[in-house]
Coordinates of C-alpha atoms and ligand atoms in Angstrom, one line a residue:
M1 CA 0.0 0.0 0.0
F2 CA 1.0 3.7 -0.2
S3 CA 2.2 5.5 2.9
K4 CA -0.4 6.1 5.5
E5 CA -0.2 9.9 4.8
T6 CA -1.8 9.2 1.3
Y7 CA -4.9 7.6 2.9
V8 CA -5.1 10.2 5.7
K9 CA -5.1 13.0 3.1
R10 CA -7.6 11.3 0.8
R11 CA -10.1 10.9 3.7
E12 CA -9.5 14.5 4.8
L13 CA -10.4 15.7 1.3
L14 CA -13.4 13.5 1.2
R15 CA -14.7 14.9 4.5
E16 CA -14.3 18.4 3.1
R17 CA -16.2 17.6 -0.1
V18 CA -19.3 16.2 1.5
S19 CA -20.6 19.5 2.9
R20 CA -23.9 18.2 4.3
G21 CA -22.1 16.6 7.2
G22 CA -23.0 13.4 8.9
L23 CA -21.3 10.0 8.5
I24 CA -19.8 8.4 5.4
L25 CA -20.1 4.6 5.4
L26 CA -17.6 2.7 3.2
P27 CA -17.9 -1.1 3.5
G28 CA -15.1 -3.3 2.3
N29 CA -15.9 -6.5 0.6
S30 CA -16.3 -10.0 2.1
E31 CA -15.2 -13.3 0.6
A32 CA -17.6 -14.3 -2.2
P33 CA -18.4 -18.0 -2.4
R34 CA -18.1 -19.8 -5.8
N35 CA -20.0 -23.1 -5.4
Y36 CA -20.0 -23.6 -1.6
P37 CA -19.1 -21.3 1.3
D38 CA -15.5 -22.3 1.8
N39 CA -14.6 -22.3 -2.0
G40 CA -14.4 -18.6 -2.8
Y41 CA -13.5 -16.5 -5.8
H42 CA -10.1 -14.8 -5.6
F43 CA -10.7 -12.1 -3.0
R44 CA -11.1 -8.6 -4.5
Q45 CA -11.4 -5.6 -2.2
D46 CA -13.8 -2.9 -3.0
S47 CA -12.0 -0.2 -5.0
N48 CA -13.4 2.7 -2.9
F49 CA -12.3 1.0 0.2
L50 CA -8.9 0.4 -1.4
Y51 CA -8.6 4.1 -2.3
F52 CA -9.4 5.4 1.2
Y53 CA -7.8 2.6 3.3
G54 CA -5.5 0.6 1.1
L55 CA -6.3 -2.6 3.1
K56 CA -6.9 -5.8 1.2
L57 CA -8.4 -8.0 3.9
P58 CA -12.1 -8.9 3.9
D59 CA -14.9 -7.9 6.4
L60 CA -13.6 -4.4 7.2
V61 CA -15.8 -1.3 7.3
G62 CA -14.7 2.4 7.2
L63 CA -16.7 5.1 8.8
L64 CA -15.9 8.8 8.5
D65 CA -17.5 11.2 10.9
I66 CA -17.5 14.5 9.0
D67 CA -18.7 16.6 12.0
A68 CA -16.3 15.2 14.5
G69 CA -13.4 14.9 12.0
E70 CA -12.9 11.3 13.0
D71 CA -12.0 8.2 11.1
W72 CA -13.1 4.8 12.3
L73 CA -12.2 1.3 11.1
F74 CA -14.4 -1.6 12.1
G75 CA -13.7 -5.3 12.0
D76 CA -13.4 -8.4 14.2
D77 CA -10.0 -9.8 15.1
L78 CA -9.6 -13.4 14.1
S79 CA -10.2 -16.2 16.6
M80 CA -7.8 -19.0 17.1
D81 CA -10.1 -21.2 15.0
D82 CA -9.7 -18.8 12.1
I83 CA -5.9 -18.5 12.6
I84 CA -5.5 -22.3 12.3
W85 CA -6.8 -22.0 8.7
T86 CA -5.5 -18.6 7.7
G87 CA -2.3 -18.2 9.6
P88 CA -1.6 -15.2 11.8
Q89 CA -3.2 -12.0 10.6
P90 CA -2.8 -8.4 11.8
T91 CA -5.3 -7.1 14.3
V92 CA -7.8 -4.4 13.3
S93 CA -5.9 -1.9 15.4
E94 CA -2.7 -2.8 13.5
L95 CA -4.5 -2.4 10.2
G96 CA -5.9 0.9 11.4
A97 CA -2.3 2.1 12.2
R98 CA -1.2 1.2 8.6
C99 CA -3.7 3.7 7.1
G100 CA -3.5 6.3 9.8
I101 CA -6.6 5.4 11.9
S102 CA -6.5 5.3 15.7
H103 CA -10.2 4.7 16.2
T104 CA -10.8 1.0 15.6
A105 CA -13.6 -1.2 17.1
P106 CA -15.4 -4.5 16.5
L107 CA -18.2 -4.6 14.0
A108 CA -20.9 -4.7 16.7
V109 CA -19.9 -1.1 17.7
L110 CA -20.5 0.0 14.1
Q111 CA -24.2 -0.9 14.5
E112 CA -24.4 1.0 17.7
K113 CA -22.9 4.1 16.2
L114 CA -25.2 3.9 13.2
T115 CA -28.3 3.4 15.2
L116 CA -27.4 6.4 17.4
A117 CA -26.7 8.6 14.3
I118 CA -30.0 7.6 12.7
R119 CA -31.9 8.3 15.9
K120 CA -30.4 11.8 16.0
G121 CA -31.3 12.4 12.3
R122 CA -27.8 12.6 11.1
P123 CA -27.2 11.8 7.4
V124 CA -25.4 8.5 6.6
H125 CA -23.9 8.7 3.2
F126 CA -23.3 5.5 1.2
L127 CA -22.6 4.5 -2.4
P128 CA -24.7 2.0 -4.5
P129 CA -23.7 -1.5 -3.4
Y130 CA -22.9 -3.8 -6.3
R131 CA -22.7 -7.0 -4.2
A132 CA -25.8 -8.6 -2.7
D133 CA -24.2 -9.2 0.7
N134 CA -23.2 -5.6 1.0
K135 CA -26.7 -4.5 0.1
L136 CA -28.1 -6.7 2.8
K137 CA -25.6 -5.4 5.3
L138 CA -26.5 -1.8 4.5
S139 CA -30.2 -2.7 4.8
R140 CA -29.6 -4.2 8.2
W141 CA -27.3 -1.5 9.5
L142 CA -29.5 1.4 8.3
G143 CA -33.0 -0.2 8.6
I144 CA -33.8 0.4 4.9
C145 CA -35.3 -2.5 2.9
P146 CA -33.0 -3.8 0.2
E147 CA -35.2 -2.6 -2.6
A148 CA -35.0 1.0 -1.3
I149 CA -31.2 1.1 -1.0
A150 CA -30.7 2.4 -4.6
D151 CA -33.0 5.4 -3.9
R152 CA -31.2 6.3 -0.7
I153 CA -27.6 6.5 -2.0
S154 CA -25.8 9.8 -1.4
I155 CA -25.3 11.6 -4.7
E156 CA -23.1 14.1 -2.9
L157 CA -20.8 11.3 -1.8
A158 CA -20.8 9.8 -5.3
I159 CA -19.8 13.1 -6.9
A160 CA -17.2 13.8 -4.2
I161 CA -15.5 10.4 -4.6
V162 CA -15.5 10.7 -8.4
S163 CA -13.9 14.1 -8.1
L164 CA -11.1 12.6 -6.1
R165 CA -10.5 9.4 -7.9
D166 CA -10.9 10.6 -11.5
K167 CA -7.5 12.4 -11.4
K168 CA -4.6 10.1 -10.7
S169 CA -1.6 11.2 -8.6
D170 CA 2.0 10.5 -9.7
E171 CA 2.2 7.5 -7.4
E172 CA -1.0 6.1 -8.9
I173 CA 0.3 6.6 -12.4
R174 CA 3.4 4.5 -11.5
E175 CA 1.2 1.7 -10.4
I176 CA -0.9 1.9 -13.6
E177 CA 2.3 1.8 -15.6
D178 CA 3.3 -1.3 -13.7
A179 CA -0.1 -2.9 -14.7
C180 CA 0.6 -1.8 -18.3
E181 CA 3.9 -3.7 -18.2
I182 CA 2.1 -6.8 -17.2
G183 CA -0.4 -6.1 -20.0
Y184 CA 2.6 -5.8 -22.4
R185 CA 3.9 -9.3 -21.3
M186 CA 0.4 -10.8 -21.7
H187 CA -0.2 -9.4 -25.1
T188 CA 3.2 -10.1 -26.6
T189 CA 2.9 -13.7 -25.3
A190 CA -0.5 -14.0 -26.9
M191 CA 0.9 -12.7 -30.2
K192 CA 3.8 -15.2 -30.1
M193 CA 1.4 -18.1 -29.4
C194 CA -1.0 -17.1 -32.2
C195 CA -0.8 -19.4 -35.2
P196 CA -3.1 -21.7 -37.1
G197 CA -4.1 -24.7 -35.0
A198 CA -3.5 -23.0 -31.7
R199 CA -6.4 -23.0 -29.2
E200 CA -7.9 -19.7 -28.0
R201 CA -8.0 -21.4 -24.6
D202 CA -4.3 -21.9 -24.4
I203 CA -3.6 -18.2 -25.2
A204 CA -6.2 -17.0 -22.7
G205 CA -4.7 -19.4 -20.1
A206 CA -1.1 -18.2 -20.6
M207 CA -2.1 -14.6 -20.2
G208 CA -4.2 -15.2 -17.1
G209 CA -7.7 -15.5 -18.5
I210 CA -8.4 -18.9 -16.9
A211 CA -7.6 -19.8 -13.3
G212 CA -5.2 -22.8 -13.0
A213 CA -3.4 -22.4 -16.4
I214 CA 0.1 -23.7 -16.5
E215 CA 1.7 -20.4 -17.1
D216 CA -0.3 -17.4 -16.0
I217 CA 1.4 -14.0 -16.4
A218 CA -1.2 -11.9 -14.7
I219 CA -0.9 -13.9 -11.5
E220 CA 2.8 -14.3 -11.7
M221 CA 3.3 -10.5 -12.0
G222 CA 0.2 -9.1 -10.2
E223 CA -3.2 -9.8 -8.8
G224 CA -4.6 -11.4 -11.9
V225 CA -6.6 -10.2 -14.9
S226 CA -8.5 -6.9 -14.6
F227 CA -11.5 -8.5 -16.4
H228 CA -12.2 -11.7 -18.2
S229 CA -9.8 -11.8 -21.2
I230 CA -11.4 -11.7 -24.6
V231 CA -9.4 -14.0 -27.0
T232 CA -11.5 -14.7 -30.0
Q233 CA -11.7 -15.0 -33.8
H234 CA -15.2 -13.6 -33.4
G235 CA -14.2 -10.1 -32.4
E236 CA -17.5 -8.9 -33.8
T237 CA -19.1 -10.1 -30.6
L238 CA -17.9 -7.3 -28.3
H239 CA -17.6 -9.1 -25.0
N240 CA -16.9 -12.6 -26.3
H241 CA -15.8 -14.5 -23.3
G242 CA -15.8 -18.0 -25.0
H243 CA -12.4 -19.5 -25.6
D244 CA -13.4 -22.6 -27.5
G245 CA -12.1 -21.7 -31.0
I246 CA -9.2 -23.3 -32.8
L247 CA -7.3 -20.6 -34.7
E248 CA -7.6 -20.7 -38.5
S249 CA -5.3 -19.3 -41.1
G250 CA -7.0 -16.3 -42.9
R251 CA -8.9 -15.1 -39.8
M252 CA -8.1 -12.3 -37.4
L253 CA -7.7 -12.9 -33.6
L254 CA -8.9 -10.2 -31.3
V255 CA -7.3 -10.1 -27.8
D256 CA -8.7 -7.7 -25.2
A257 CA -7.0 -8.2 -21.9
G258 CA -5.4 -6.4 -19.0
A259 CA -4.0 -7.0 -15.6
E260 CA -4.2 -5.7 -12.0
N261 CA -0.9 -5.1 -10.4
L262 CA -0.2 -5.9 -6.8
M263 CA -1.8 -2.6 -5.7
N264 CA -4.9 -3.5 -7.8
Y265 CA -4.3 -0.7 -10.4
C266 CA -5.4 -1.9 -13.9
S267 CA -4.4 -1.9 -17.5
D268 CA -6.6 -2.6 -20.5
F269 CA -5.3 -3.3 -24.0
T270 CA -6.7 -4.7 -27.2
R271 CA -4.8 -5.9 -30.2
S272 CA -6.2 -7.6 -33.3
Y273 CA -3.9 -9.5 -35.7
P274 CA -4.0 -12.1 -38.4
V275 CA -3.8 -15.7 -37.2
N276 CA -1.1 -16.5 -39.7
G277 CA 0.9 -13.4 -39.1
R278 CA 0.3 -11.7 -42.5
F279 CA -2.6 -9.3 -43.1
T280 CA -4.6 -9.9 -46.3
P281 CA -5.3 -6.7 -48.3
M282 CA -8.9 -6.6 -46.9
Q283 CA -7.7 -7.0 -43.3
R284 CA -5.1 -4.4 -43.7
D285 CA -7.5 -1.9 -45.2
I286 CA -9.9 -2.2 -42.2
Y287 CA -7.0 -2.4 -39.7
E288 CA -5.4 0.9 -41.0
I289 CA -8.7 2.7 -40.5
V290 CA -9.0 1.6 -36.9
L291 CA -5.4 2.4 -36.3
A292 CA -5.9 5.9 -37.7
A293 CA -8.9 6.4 -35.4
N294 CA -6.8 5.2 -32.4
A295 CA -4.0 7.6 -33.4
H296 CA -6.5 10.5 -33.9
A297 CA -7.5 10.2 -30.2
F298 CA -3.9 10.6 -29.2
E299 CA -3.5 13.6 -31.4
M300 CA -6.6 15.2 -30.0
A301 CA -7.1 14.4 -26.4
K302 CA -6.2 17.2 -24.0
P303 CA -7.6 18.9 -20.9
G304 CA -10.8 20.8 -21.5
L305 CA -12.1 18.7 -24.4
L306 CA -15.2 16.7 -24.0
Y307 CA -14.4 13.0 -24.5
K308 CA -17.6 12.9 -26.5
E309 CA -16.0 15.3 -29.0
V310 CA -13.0 13.0 -29.3
H311 CA -15.4 10.1 -29.8
L312 CA -17.2 11.9 -32.6
A313 CA -13.9 13.0 -34.3
C314 CA -12.7 9.4 -34.2
V315 CA -15.8 7.8 -35.6
K316 CA -15.7 10.3 -38.4
V317 CA -12.2 9.0 -39.2
I318 CA -13.7 5.5 -39.3
L319 CA -16.5 6.6 -41.6
E320 CA -14.2 8.5 -43.9
G321 CA -12.1 5.3 -44.1
L322 CA -15.1 3.1 -44.9
K323 CA -16.2 5.6 -47.5
S324 CA -12.8 5.3 -49.2
L325 CA -13.6 1.6 -49.4
G326 CA -17.0 2.3 -50.8
L327 CA -18.9 0.8 -47.8
V328 CA -20.6 4.0 -46.9
R329 CA -21.4 7.1 -49.0
G330 CA -22.5 10.8 -48.7
D331 CA -21.3 13.6 -46.4
M332 CA -19.5 12.1 -43.4
D333 CA -20.5 14.9 -41.0
D334 CA -24.1 14.2 -41.8
A335 CA -23.4 10.4 -41.4
V336 CA -21.9 11.0 -37.9
A337 CA -24.9 13.2 -37.0
N338 CA -27.2 10.3 -38.1
G339 CA -25.2 7.7 -36.1
V340 CA -24.1 5.7 -39.1
H341 CA -20.9 4.8 -37.3
A342 CA -23.0 2.8 -34.7
L343 CA -23.4 0.1 -37.3
F344 CA -19.7 -0.5 -37.3
M345 CA -18.7 0.7 -33.8
P346 CA -21.6 0.2 -31.5
H347 CA -19.6 1.4 -28.4
G348 CA -17.9 4.5 -27.1
L349 CA -14.3 5.4 -27.6
G350 CA -13.2 4.6 -24.1
H351 CA -13.6 4.9 -20.4
L352 CA -11.8 6.0 -17.3
M353 CA -9.4 3.5 -15.8
G354 CA -7.7 3.2 -12.4
L355 CA -8.5 0.9 -9.5
D356 CA -11.2 -0.5 -11.7
V357 CA -10.7 -1.3 -15.3
H358 CA -13.9 0.7 -16.0
D359 CA -13.1 3.1 -13.2
M360 CA -15.8 3.7 -10.6
E361 CA -18.7 2.3 -12.7
D362 CA -20.0 0.8 -9.4
I363 CA -20.8 4.4 -8.5
G364 CA -22.7 4.8 -11.7
E365 CA -21.8 6.1 -15.2
K366 CA -24.2 8.9 -14.6
Y367 CA -21.7 10.4 -12.1
V368 CA -18.4 9.0 -13.6
G369 CA -18.8 9.6 -17.4
Y370 CA -21.4 12.4 -17.3
D371 CA -22.1 15.5 -15.3
L372 CA -24.6 18.4 -15.5
E373 CA -23.0 19.7 -18.7
T374 CA -23.1 16.3 -20.4
E375 CA -26.3 14.4 -19.8
R376 CA -26.6 11.0 -21.5
S377 CA -28.0 11.3 -25.0
T378 CA -30.6 9.0 -26.5
Q379 CA -29.3 9.5 -30.0
L380 CA -27.9 6.6 -32.1
G381 CA -24.1 6.6 -32.0
V382 CA -23.7 8.6 -28.8
S383 CA -26.2 7.0 -26.5
N384 CA -23.7 4.3 -25.6
L385 CA -20.8 6.4 -24.4
R386 CA -19.4 5.3 -21.0
M387 CA -17.5 8.6 -20.8
A388 CA -18.6 11.9 -22.4
R389 CA -17.5 14.6 -20.0
R390 CA -14.5 17.0 -20.1
L391 CA -11.0 15.7 -19.8
Q392 CA -8.9 16.9 -17.0
V393 CA -5.1 16.6 -16.2
G394 CA -4.5 13.3 -14.4
M395 CA -7.4 11.4 -16.0
V396 CA -6.5 8.0 -17.4
M397 CA -8.6 7.1 -20.4
T398 CA -8.7 4.1 -22.8
D399 CA -8.7 4.8 -26.5
E400 CA -10.4 1.9 -28.1
P401 CA -12.0 2.4 -31.5
G402 CA -13.1 -0.6 -33.5
I403 CA -14.8 -1.8 -36.7
Y404 CA -17.0 -4.8 -36.4
F405 CA -19.1 -6.5 -39.1
I406 CA -22.0 -8.0 -37.0
P407 CA -24.1 -10.0 -39.5
A408 CA -27.3 -9.9 -37.4
Y409 CA -27.0 -6.1 -36.8
I410 CA -26.3 -5.4 -40.5
A411 CA -29.2 -7.5 -41.5
K412 CA -31.5 -5.6 -39.1
W413 CA -30.4 -2.2 -40.4
K414 CA -30.8 -3.4 -44.0
A415 CA -34.3 -4.9 -43.4
E416 CA -35.4 -1.7 -41.6
G417 CA -33.7 0.6 -44.1
T418 CA -31.8 2.3 -41.3
N419 CA -29.5 5.0 -42.7
K420 CA -29.9 3.4 -46.1
E421 CA -28.9 6.7 -47.8
F422 CA -25.4 6.3 -46.2
V423 CA -24.8 2.5 -46.1
N424 CA -23.9 0.5 -49.2
F425 CA -25.4 -2.7 -47.8
D426 CA -24.5 -4.7 -51.0
K427 CA -20.8 -3.8 -50.6
L428 CA -20.9 -5.3 -47.0
E429 CA -21.6 -8.8 -48.3
P430 CA -17.9 -9.9 -48.6
Y431 CA -17.4 -8.8 -45.0
M432 CA -20.0 -11.0 -43.3
N433 CA -17.3 -13.4 -42.2
F434 CA -14.7 -10.8 -41.4
G435 CA -15.2 -10.6 -37.6
G436 CA -14.0 -7.4 -35.9
I437 CA -11.0 -5.3 -35.1
R438 CA -10.4 -3.2 -32.0
I439 CA -7.2 -1.4 -31.0
E440 CA -7.0 -0.2 -27.4
D441 CA -4.3 1.7 -25.5
D442 CA -4.4 3.6 -22.3
L443 CA -3.5 7.3 -22.1
L444 CA -2.9 9.9 -19.4
I445 CA -4.2 13.4 -19.9
T446 CA -1.3 15.8 -19.2
E447 CA -1.0 19.6 -19.1
T448 CA -0.1 19.7 -22.8
G449 CA -2.2 16.9 -24.2
N450 CA -1.7 13.2 -23.3
R451 CA 0.8 10.4 -23.3
I452 CA 0.4 6.7 -24.0
L453 CA 0.9 4.7 -20.8
G454 CA 3.3 1.8 -20.6
K455 CA 7.1 1.7 -20.9
R456 CA 6.8 0.1 -24.3
R457 CA 3.9 0.0 -26.6
I458 CA 2.6 -3.4 -27.7
P459 CA 3.3 -3.9 -31.4
V460 CA 0.5 -2.0 -33.2
T461 CA 1.4 -1.0 -36.8
V462 CA 0.9 -3.6 -39.6
Q463 CA 4.7 -3.7 -40.0
E464 CA 5.4 -4.1 -36.2
I465 CA 2.9 -6.9 -35.9
E466 CA 4.0 -8.7 -39.0
E467 CA 7.7 -8.5 -37.9
F468 CA 6.9 -9.5 -34.4
M469 CA 4.9 -12.5 -35.4
A470 CA 7.6 -13.5 -37.9
G471 CA 10.3 -13.4 -35.2
D472 CA 11.4 -16.1 -32.8
R473 CA 8.6 -17.8 -31.0
Ligands
LIG1 N1 -12.6 -5.1 -22.1 C1 -13.5 -4.1 -21.7 C2 -13.1 -2.9 -22.3 O1 -12.2 -2.7 -23.0 O2 -13.7 -1.9 -22.0
MN2 MN1 -10.3 -3.7 -23.2
MN3 MN1 -11.5 -0.8 -22.3

């Protein structure tokens, strides 16, 4: 973890930003059972708890008393029965000392404090829980039925936390760069393993996409993958988590994968490349368009710009490229305004990244990717943006344009005549088996613009990929 001063300072700032006063309740996560109580998923601490306390053990709860200026940490010390199974663990008061907290107490005391606060009419601020057990705990602690929890979250707390976590400090950037280095190892390993006859499953396992693989880079170097790895020849299915394919010459492989480092900071990269290591002219044409859009975001992104504007500029690059291939026609500004790009790229350009790969989406995209200035649109082509609001120095964004040929979606547009004045549906026929291409990098917004994160960039140009895949395996 960072030094305790980092966590003390973060909590101090949080108390200042929740001006209504009262208590802020930040529950950590508990172990989550997989198929019976003692067989759990790999433990993952809640990211807000990590941000304010840095502690990775389960069953801890943080409470900030804004009015008294006090920080509390609640948890139960382990019994000898627990220690026999888990080995010796620090006490809650030792854990408190690590993150600069002197007020620690057993969980039973938390209930007393909350009951007293509620009786006195003091506000208790909490975030939307994304795990059922935490929802039930909030329900019990606060006397709110589980169905009503979502309506009672503190918007002030949500906005305050987003305003702290959305800009990364230098020490956080170092951790993200560390996660990027793991991502580099994962992706270059995948690229080296990719050849006709290889199994998607072997590649996913080597990177860390499947627990128990023989070699698993994400666990060897960090805390594991930051989301289920996507390793597929069917890149047109955006979140394709199946790994059952056998790689075939002539197809493209899409690999979208990232890691969490030992501090749980994330990386998130996508590369798409030909299974046999050589792009066909058709693959190269589409690839170069996606790469140009990816580069355009780097050229453009800077503090003060709406990420929605960057998205719209990049999808115009994509449409101009598809126009040069004859797949779309007409004026491309009009096409963007009509959402024609959504047929080929039905997702946004990117999202914030940090302690979560989609940073803070537990708090809600409404507060993370949008604000009063940028309410979510219902219009085709922009309704699906995770992040639309203005860029600020210290934000870490993904830049992940793509072109996908989704047969069912193309057939629907064609049948319904959607944007038929712009789309040459007949010219799309040869692409029905193409799959999809996405290229994703992570960037830091700086005073002067942005920089690509990671000590070294995963091979990305056609030449770099072909040379890398032709090299020693
Ligand atoms: N793999 C999820 C994403 O790139 O957003
Ligand atoms: Mn990704
Ligand atoms: Mn991403």
